[in-house]
CSV table of C-alpha atoms and ligand atoms in Angstrom, one decimal:
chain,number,residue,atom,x,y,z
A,1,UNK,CA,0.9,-9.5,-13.0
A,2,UNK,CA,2.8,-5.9,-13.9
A,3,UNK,CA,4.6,-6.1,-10.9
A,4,UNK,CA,5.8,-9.5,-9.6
A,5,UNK,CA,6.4,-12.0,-12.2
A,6,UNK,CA,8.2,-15.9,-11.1
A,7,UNK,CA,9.4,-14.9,-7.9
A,8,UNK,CA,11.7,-11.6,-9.2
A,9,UNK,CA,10.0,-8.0,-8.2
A,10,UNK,CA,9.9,-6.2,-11.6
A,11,UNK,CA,8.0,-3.3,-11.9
A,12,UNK,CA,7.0,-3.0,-15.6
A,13,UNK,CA,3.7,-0.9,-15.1
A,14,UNK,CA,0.6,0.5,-13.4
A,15,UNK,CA,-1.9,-1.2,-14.6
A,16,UNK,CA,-2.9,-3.9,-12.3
A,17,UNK,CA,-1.2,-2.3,-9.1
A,18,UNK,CA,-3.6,-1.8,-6.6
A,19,UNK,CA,-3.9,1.0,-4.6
A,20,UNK,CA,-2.7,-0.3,-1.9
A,21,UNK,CA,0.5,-1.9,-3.5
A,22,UNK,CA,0.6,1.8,-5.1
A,23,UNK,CA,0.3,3.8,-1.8
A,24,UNK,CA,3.1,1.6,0.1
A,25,UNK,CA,5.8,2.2,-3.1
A,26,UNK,CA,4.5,6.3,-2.2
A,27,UNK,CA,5.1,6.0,1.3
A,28,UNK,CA,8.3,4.4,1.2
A,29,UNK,CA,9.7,7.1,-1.3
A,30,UNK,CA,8.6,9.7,1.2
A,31,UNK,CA,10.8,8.9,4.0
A,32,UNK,CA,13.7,8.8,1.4
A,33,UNK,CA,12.6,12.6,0.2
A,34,UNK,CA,15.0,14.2,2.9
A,35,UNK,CA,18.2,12.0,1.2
A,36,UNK,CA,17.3,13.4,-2.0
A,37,UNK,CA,17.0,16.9,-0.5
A,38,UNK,CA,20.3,16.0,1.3
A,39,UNK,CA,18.7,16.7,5.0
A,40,UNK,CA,20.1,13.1,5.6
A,41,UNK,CA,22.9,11.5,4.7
A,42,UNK,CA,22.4,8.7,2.0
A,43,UNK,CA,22.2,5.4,3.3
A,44,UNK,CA,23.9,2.0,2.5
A,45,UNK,CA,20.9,-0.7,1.8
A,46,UNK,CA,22.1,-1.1,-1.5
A,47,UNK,CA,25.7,-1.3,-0.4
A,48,UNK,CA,27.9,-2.8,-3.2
A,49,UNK,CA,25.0,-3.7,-5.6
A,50,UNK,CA,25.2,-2.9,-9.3
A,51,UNK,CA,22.5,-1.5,-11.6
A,52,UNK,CA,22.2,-1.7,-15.1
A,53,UNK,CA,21.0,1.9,-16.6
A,54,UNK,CA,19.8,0.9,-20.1
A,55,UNK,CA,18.4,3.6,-22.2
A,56,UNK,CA,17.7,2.6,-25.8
A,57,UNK,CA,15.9,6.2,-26.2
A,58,UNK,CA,16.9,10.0,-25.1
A,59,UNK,CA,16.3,10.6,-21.4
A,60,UNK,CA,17.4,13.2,-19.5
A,61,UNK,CA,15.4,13.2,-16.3
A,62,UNK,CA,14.8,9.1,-15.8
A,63,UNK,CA,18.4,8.3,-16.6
A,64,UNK,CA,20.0,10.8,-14.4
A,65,UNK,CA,17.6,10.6,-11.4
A,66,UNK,CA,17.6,6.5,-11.6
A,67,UNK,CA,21.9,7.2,-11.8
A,68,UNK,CA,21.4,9.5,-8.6
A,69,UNK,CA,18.7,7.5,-6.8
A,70,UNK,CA,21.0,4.5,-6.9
A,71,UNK,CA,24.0,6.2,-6.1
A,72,UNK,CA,21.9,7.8,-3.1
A,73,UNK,CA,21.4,4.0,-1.5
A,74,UNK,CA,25.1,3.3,-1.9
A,75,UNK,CA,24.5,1.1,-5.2
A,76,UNK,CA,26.5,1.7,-8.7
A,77,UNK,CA,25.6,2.0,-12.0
A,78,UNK,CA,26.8,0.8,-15.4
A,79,UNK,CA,25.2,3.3,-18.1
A,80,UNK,CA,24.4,1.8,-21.9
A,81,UNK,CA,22.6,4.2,-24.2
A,82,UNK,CA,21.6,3.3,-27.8
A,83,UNK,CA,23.8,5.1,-29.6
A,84,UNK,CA,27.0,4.4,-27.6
A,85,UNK,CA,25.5,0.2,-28.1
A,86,UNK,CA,25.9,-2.4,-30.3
A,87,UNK,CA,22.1,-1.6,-30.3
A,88,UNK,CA,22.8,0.9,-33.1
A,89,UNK,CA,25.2,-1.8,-34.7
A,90,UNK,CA,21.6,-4.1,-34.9
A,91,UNK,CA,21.9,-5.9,-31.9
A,92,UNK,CA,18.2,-7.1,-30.8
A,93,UNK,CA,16.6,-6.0,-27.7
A,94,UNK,CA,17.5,-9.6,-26.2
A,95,UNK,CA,20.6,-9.9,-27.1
A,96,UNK,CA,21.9,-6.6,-25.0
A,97,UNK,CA,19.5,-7.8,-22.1
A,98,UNK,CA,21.1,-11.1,-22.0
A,99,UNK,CA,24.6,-9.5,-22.5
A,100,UNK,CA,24.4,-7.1,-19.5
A,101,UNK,CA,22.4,-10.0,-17.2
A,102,UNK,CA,25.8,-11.6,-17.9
A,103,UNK,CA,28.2,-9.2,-16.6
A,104,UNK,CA,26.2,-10.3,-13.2
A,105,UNK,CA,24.3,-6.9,-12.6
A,106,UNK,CA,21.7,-6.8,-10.1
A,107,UNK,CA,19.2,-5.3,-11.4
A,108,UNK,CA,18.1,-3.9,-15.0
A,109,UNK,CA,16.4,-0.3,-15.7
A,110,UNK,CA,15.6,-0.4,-19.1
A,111,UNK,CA,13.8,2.3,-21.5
A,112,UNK,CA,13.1,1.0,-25.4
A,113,UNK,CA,10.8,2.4,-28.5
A,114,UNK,CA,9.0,-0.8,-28.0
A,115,UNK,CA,5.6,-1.2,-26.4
A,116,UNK,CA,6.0,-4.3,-24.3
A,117,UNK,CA,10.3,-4.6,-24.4
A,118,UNK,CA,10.5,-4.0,-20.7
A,119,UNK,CA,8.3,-7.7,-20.4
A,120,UNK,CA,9.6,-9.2,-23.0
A,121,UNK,CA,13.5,-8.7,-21.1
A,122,UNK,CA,11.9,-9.8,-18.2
A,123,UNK,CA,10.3,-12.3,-19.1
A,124,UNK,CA,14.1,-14.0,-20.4
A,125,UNK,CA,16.3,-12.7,-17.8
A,126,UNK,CA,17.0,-13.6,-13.8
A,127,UNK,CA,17.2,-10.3,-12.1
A,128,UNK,CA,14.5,-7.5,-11.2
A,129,UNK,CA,13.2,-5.5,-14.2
A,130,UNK,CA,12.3,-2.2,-13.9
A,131,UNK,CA,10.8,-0.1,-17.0
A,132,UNK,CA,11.9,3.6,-17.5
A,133,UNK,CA,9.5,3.8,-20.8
A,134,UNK,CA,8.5,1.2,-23.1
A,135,UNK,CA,7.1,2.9,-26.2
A,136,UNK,CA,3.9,4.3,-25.9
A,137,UNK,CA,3.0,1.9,-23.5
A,138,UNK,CA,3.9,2.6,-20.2
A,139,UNK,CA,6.2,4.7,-17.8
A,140,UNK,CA,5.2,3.5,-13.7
A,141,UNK,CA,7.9,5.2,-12.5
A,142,UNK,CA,6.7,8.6,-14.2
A,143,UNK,CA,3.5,7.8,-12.6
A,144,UNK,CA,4.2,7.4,-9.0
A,145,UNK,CA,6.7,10.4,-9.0
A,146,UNK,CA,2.9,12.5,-10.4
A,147,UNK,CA,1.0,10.4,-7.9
A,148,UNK,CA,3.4,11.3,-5.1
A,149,UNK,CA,3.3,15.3,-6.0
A,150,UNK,CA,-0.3,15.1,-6.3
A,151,UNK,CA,-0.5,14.3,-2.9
A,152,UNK,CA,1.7,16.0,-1.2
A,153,UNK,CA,0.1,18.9,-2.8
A,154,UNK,CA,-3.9,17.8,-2.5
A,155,UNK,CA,-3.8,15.0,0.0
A,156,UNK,CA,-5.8,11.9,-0.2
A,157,UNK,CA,-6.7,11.3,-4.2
A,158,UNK,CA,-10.0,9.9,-4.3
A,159,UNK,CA,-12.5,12.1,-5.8
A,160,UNK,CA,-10.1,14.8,-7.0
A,161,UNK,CA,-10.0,15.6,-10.7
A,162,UNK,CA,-7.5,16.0,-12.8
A,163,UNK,CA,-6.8,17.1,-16.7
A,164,UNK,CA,-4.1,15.2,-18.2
A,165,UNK,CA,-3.8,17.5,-21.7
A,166,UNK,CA,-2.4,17.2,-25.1
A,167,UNK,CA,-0.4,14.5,-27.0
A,168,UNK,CA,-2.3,11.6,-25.3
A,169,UNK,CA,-2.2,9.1,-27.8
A,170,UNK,CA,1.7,9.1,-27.7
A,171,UNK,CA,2.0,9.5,-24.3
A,172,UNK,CA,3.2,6.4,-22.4
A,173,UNK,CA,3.2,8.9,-19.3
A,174,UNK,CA,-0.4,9.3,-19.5
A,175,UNK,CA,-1.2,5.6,-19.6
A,176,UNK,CA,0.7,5.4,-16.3
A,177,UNK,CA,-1.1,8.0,-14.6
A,178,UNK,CA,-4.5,6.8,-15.5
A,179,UNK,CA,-3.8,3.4,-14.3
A,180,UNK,CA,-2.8,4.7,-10.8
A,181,UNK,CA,-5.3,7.6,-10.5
A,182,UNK,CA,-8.0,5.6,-11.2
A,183,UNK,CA,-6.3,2.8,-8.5
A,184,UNK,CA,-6.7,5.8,-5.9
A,185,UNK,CA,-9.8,6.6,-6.9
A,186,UNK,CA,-9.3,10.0,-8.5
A,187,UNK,CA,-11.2,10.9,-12.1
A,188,UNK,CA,-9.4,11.4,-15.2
A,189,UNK,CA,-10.2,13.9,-17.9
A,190,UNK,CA,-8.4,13.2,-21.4
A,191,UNK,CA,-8.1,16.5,-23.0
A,192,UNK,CA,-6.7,17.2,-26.8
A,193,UNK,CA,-8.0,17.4,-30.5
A,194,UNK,CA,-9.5,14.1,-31.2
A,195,UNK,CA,-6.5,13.0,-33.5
A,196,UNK,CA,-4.0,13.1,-30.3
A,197,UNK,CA,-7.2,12.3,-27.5
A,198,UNK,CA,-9.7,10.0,-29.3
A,199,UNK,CA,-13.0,8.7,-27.5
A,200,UNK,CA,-11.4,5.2,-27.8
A,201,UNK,CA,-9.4,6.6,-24.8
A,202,UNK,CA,-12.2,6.5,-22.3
A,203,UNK,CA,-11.9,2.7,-22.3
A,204,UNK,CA,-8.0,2.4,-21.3
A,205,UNK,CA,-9.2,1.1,-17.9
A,206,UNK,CA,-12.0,-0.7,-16.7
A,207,UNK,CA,-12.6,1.8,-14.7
A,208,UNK,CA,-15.7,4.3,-15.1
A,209,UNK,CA,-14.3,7.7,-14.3
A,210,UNK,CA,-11.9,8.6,-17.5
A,211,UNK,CA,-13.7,10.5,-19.6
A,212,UNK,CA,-12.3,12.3,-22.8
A,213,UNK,CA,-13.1,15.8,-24.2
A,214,UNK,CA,-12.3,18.0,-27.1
A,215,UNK,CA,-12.5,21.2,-25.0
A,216,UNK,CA,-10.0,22.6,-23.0
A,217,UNK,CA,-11.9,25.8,-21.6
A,218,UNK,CA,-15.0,24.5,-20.4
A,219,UNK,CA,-13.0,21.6,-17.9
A,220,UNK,CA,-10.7,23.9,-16.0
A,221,UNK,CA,-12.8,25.6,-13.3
A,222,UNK,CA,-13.8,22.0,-12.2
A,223,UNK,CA,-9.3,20.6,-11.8
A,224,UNK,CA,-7.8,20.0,-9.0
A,225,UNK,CA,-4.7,19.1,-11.2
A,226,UNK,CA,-3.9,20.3,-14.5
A,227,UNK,CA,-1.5,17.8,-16.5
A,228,UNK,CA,0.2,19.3,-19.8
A,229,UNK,CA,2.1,16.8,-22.1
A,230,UNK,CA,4.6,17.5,-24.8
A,231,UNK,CA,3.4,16.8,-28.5
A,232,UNK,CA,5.8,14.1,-29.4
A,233,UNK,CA,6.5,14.6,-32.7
A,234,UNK,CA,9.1,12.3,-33.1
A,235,UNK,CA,6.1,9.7,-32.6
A,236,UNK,CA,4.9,11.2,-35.8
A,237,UNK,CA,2.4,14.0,-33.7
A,238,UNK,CA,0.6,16.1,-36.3
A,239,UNK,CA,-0.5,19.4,-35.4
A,240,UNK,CA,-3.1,22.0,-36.5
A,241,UNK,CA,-1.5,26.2,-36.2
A,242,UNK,CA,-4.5,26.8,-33.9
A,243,UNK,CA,-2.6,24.1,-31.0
A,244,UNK,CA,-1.7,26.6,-28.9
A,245,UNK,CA,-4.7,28.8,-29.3
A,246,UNK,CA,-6.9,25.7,-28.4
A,247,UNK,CA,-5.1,23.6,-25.9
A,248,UNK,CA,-1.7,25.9,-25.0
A,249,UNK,CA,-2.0,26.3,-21.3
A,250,UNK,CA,-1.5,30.1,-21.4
A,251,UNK,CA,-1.7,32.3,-17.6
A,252,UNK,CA,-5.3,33.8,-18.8
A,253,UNK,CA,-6.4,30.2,-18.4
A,254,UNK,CA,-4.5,29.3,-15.6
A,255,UNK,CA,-6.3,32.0,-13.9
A,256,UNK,CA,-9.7,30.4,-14.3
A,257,UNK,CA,-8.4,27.1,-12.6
A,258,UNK,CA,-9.7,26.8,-8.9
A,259,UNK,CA,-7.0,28.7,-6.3
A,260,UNK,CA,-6.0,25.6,-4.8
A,261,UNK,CA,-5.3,23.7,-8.1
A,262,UNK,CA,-1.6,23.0,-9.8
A,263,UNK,CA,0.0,22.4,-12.5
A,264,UNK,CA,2.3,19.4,-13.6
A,265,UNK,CA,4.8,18.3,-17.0
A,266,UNK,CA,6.7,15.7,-17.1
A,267,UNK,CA,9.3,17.2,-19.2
A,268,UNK,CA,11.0,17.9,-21.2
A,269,UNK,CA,8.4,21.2,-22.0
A,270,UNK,CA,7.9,22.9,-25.1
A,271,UNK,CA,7.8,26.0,-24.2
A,272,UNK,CA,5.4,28.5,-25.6
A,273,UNK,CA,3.4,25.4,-27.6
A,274,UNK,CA,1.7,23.4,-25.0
A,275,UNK,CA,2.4,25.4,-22.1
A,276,UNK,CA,3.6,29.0,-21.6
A,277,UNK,CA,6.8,30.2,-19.6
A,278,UNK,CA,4.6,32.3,-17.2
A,279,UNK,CA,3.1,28.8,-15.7
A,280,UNK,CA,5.7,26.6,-16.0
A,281,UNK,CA,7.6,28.6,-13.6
A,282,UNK,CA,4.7,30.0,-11.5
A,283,UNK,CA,6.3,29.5,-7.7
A,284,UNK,CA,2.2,28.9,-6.3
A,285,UNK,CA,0.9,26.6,-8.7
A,286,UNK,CA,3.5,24.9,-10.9
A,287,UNK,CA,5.2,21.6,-9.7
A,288,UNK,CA,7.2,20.6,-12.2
A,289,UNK,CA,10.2,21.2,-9.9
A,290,UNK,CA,9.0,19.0,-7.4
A,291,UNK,CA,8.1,15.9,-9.6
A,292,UNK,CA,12.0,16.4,-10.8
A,293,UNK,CA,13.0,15.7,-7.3
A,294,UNK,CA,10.2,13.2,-6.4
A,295,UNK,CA,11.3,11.5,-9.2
A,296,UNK,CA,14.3,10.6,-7.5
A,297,UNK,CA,12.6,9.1,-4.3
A,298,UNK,CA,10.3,7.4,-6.0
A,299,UNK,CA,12.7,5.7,-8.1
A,300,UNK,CA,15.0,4.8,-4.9
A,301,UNK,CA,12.1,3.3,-3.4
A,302,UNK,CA,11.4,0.9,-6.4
A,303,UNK,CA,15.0,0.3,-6.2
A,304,UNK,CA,15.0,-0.8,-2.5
A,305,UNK,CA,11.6,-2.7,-3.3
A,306,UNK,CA,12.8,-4.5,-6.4
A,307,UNK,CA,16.1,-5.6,-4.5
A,308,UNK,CA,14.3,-7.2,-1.9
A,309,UNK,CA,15.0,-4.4,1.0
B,401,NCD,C1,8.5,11.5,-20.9
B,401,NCD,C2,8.9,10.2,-21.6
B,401,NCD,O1,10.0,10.1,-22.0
B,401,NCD,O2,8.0,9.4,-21.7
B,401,NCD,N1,9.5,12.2,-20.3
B,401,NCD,C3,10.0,11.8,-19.1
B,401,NCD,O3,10.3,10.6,-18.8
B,401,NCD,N2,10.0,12.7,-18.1
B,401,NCD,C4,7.6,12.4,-21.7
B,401,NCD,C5,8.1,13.0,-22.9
B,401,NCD,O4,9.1,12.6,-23.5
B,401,NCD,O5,7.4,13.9,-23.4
C-alpha cells in the first residue's frame, strides 16, 4: 500500500515494503553507482521525460541529487521551492500539485512540513509520486540510500545491529530506516533522552527487535552501525546543556565501537553537538560521504522504477 497505489508506482514510504521489494530497488541502484561515479557514461531510459522537483522545505542534498539523478538518465527537471511558490502566497498543498500535474510533467518529487502530503498529492493526481520528506513522517528515499551503504559496508543485514541516535522523535529519516531494517531483518536500537527517544518508540513497527534506550555508553561495544541524527530544532527540539556530554558522538566513544563498525548522518551535521568533526570525517569508519553519493543511485533507480523502466 506505500508503494503502488491504482495502477501508478509511487513510492511514498517504507513501511509495508518488503524486503524483497526493498532489496531489488538496492540492486538496481547498484548497477547505476558507476554513472554516478562517472565510470560510465549516463544513459538515456529517461530520454525526454520531465520531473517535477517540488520542495516545500530546505533541502540541500535530496533536491540536488534527485536534480542530478534525473539528469544522469537523460530526464529534465522543473525546480519549485516554497519560497520562490505561490505556496508562500497561501496556495494549498493541492492546488500546486494539481497546477504542476497540468503543465504535463511525468512524474512528481515532492517534500512538504506535512505528515502524509506526499499521499494526500497522490492520492488526487495521475502521475508517479515520489516523497523526498513528508513531515515527520517519512523519508524512503533517505532510507534505501542508508540501507544501500550499510551493505556495501557490512553485507547481508539480517542480525546486524544498529544505533540510530538523537532527535528521534522529529526524525522522519529514522522512521524510514526502521521500516526497512527491520524488513531486512536487522535490530534497531533507539537511542536519546527520553523527551526526543520515548519508550512509545519501540512500538513504530510490528516488528520485535526495536528497542529504545536512554543510554548511549553502555550500547556501543555491541553496533555494527552507529546512526547520529541532527536535533531539529526548527521542529521545536528542546535540549538539556549536558546533550553533548551524554549522546555527542565524540572519538573517545567512537573508539569503544567494534573495529569493523561505521558511522552514518544523514546531513546536514551539527557539528560539535551531536557529532564531533574528528568522526564525521574519519576516512575508516565514517560514511557519510558515501550515502551523499548513494543517494544519487538510489534515487535514479526509484526514478527508472516509478517510470515504468
Ligand atoms: C534530513 C531531512 O530533511 O529529513 N536530511 C536529509 O534529507 N538528508 C534530516 C535532517 O534534516 O536532519
Amino acid at each position: 500500500m506505500a508503494v503502488v497505489e491504482s495502477n501508478l508506482r509511487h513510492l511514498l514510504a517504507l513501511d509495508g515494503m518488503s524486503g524483497g521489494q526493498i532489496t531489488s530497488l538496492l540492486d538496481r541502484a547498484e548497477r547505476y553507482l558507476p554513472i554516478v561515479g562517472r565510470e560510465q557514461p549516463p544513459i538515456d531510459v529517461l530520454g525526454r521525460r520531465i520531473i517535477a522537483n517540488m520542495f516545500l522545505e530546505d533541502s540541500t542534498r535530496t533536491r540536488g541529487s534527485f536534480t542530478v539523478a534525473a539528469q544522469r538518465l537523460g530526464a529534465q527537471t522543473v525546480e519549485l521551492t516554497g519560497k520562490g511558490s505561490s505556496i508562500s502566497k497561501g496556495e494549498s498543498l493541492l492546488d500546486t500539485a494539481w497546477t504542476i500535474e497540468s503543465f504535463g510533467v511525468d512524474a512528481i518529487v515532492m517534500r512538504t512540513s506535512a505528515a502524509g502530503g506526499a499521499a494526500l498529492v497522490a492520492a488526487n493526481v495521475n502521475v508517479p509520486v515520489i516523497n523526498a520528506g513528508d513531515g515527520r513522517h517519512e523519508h524512503p528515499t533517505q532510507g534505501l540510500l542508508d540501507l544501500l551503504t550499510m551493505r556495501q559496508r557490512l553485507g547481508d543485514l539480517r542480525g546486524r545491529r544498529v544505533a540510530i541516535v538523537g532527535d528521534i522523535a522529529n526524525s522522519r529519516v529514522a522512521r524510514s530506516n526502521v521500516h526497512g531494517l527491520t524488513a531486512l531483518g536487522a535490530e534497531v536500537v533507539l537511542i536519546g533522552p527520553p523527551t526526543l527517544a520515548p519508550q512509545s518508540l519501540a512500538g513504530l513497527s510490528p516488528a520485535d527487535n526495536i528497542t529504545v534506550s536512554h543510554d548511549l555508553d553502555e550500547q556501543l561495544a555491541a553496533l555494527d552501525v552507529i546512526m547520529m541524527l541532527r536535533v531539529q530544532f526548527e521542529r521545536g527540539a528542546g535540549i538539556s546543556s549536558d546533550y553533548h556530554e551524554l549522546y555527542g558522538l565524540t572519538a573517545t566513544r567512537t573508539q569503544r565501537l567494534p573495529e569493523h563498525a561505521i558511522v552514518m548522518h544523514p546531513g546536514p551535521m551539527n557539528r560539535g553537538l551531536e557529532i564531533d568533526a574528528a568522526v564525521a570525517d574519519d576516512p575508516q569508519r565514517s560514511a557519510i560521504r558515501q550515502q551523499v553519493a548513494n543517494g544519487v543511485a538510489v534515487r535514479m533507480a526509484v526514478l527508472a522504477w516509478a517510470l515504468g523502466e
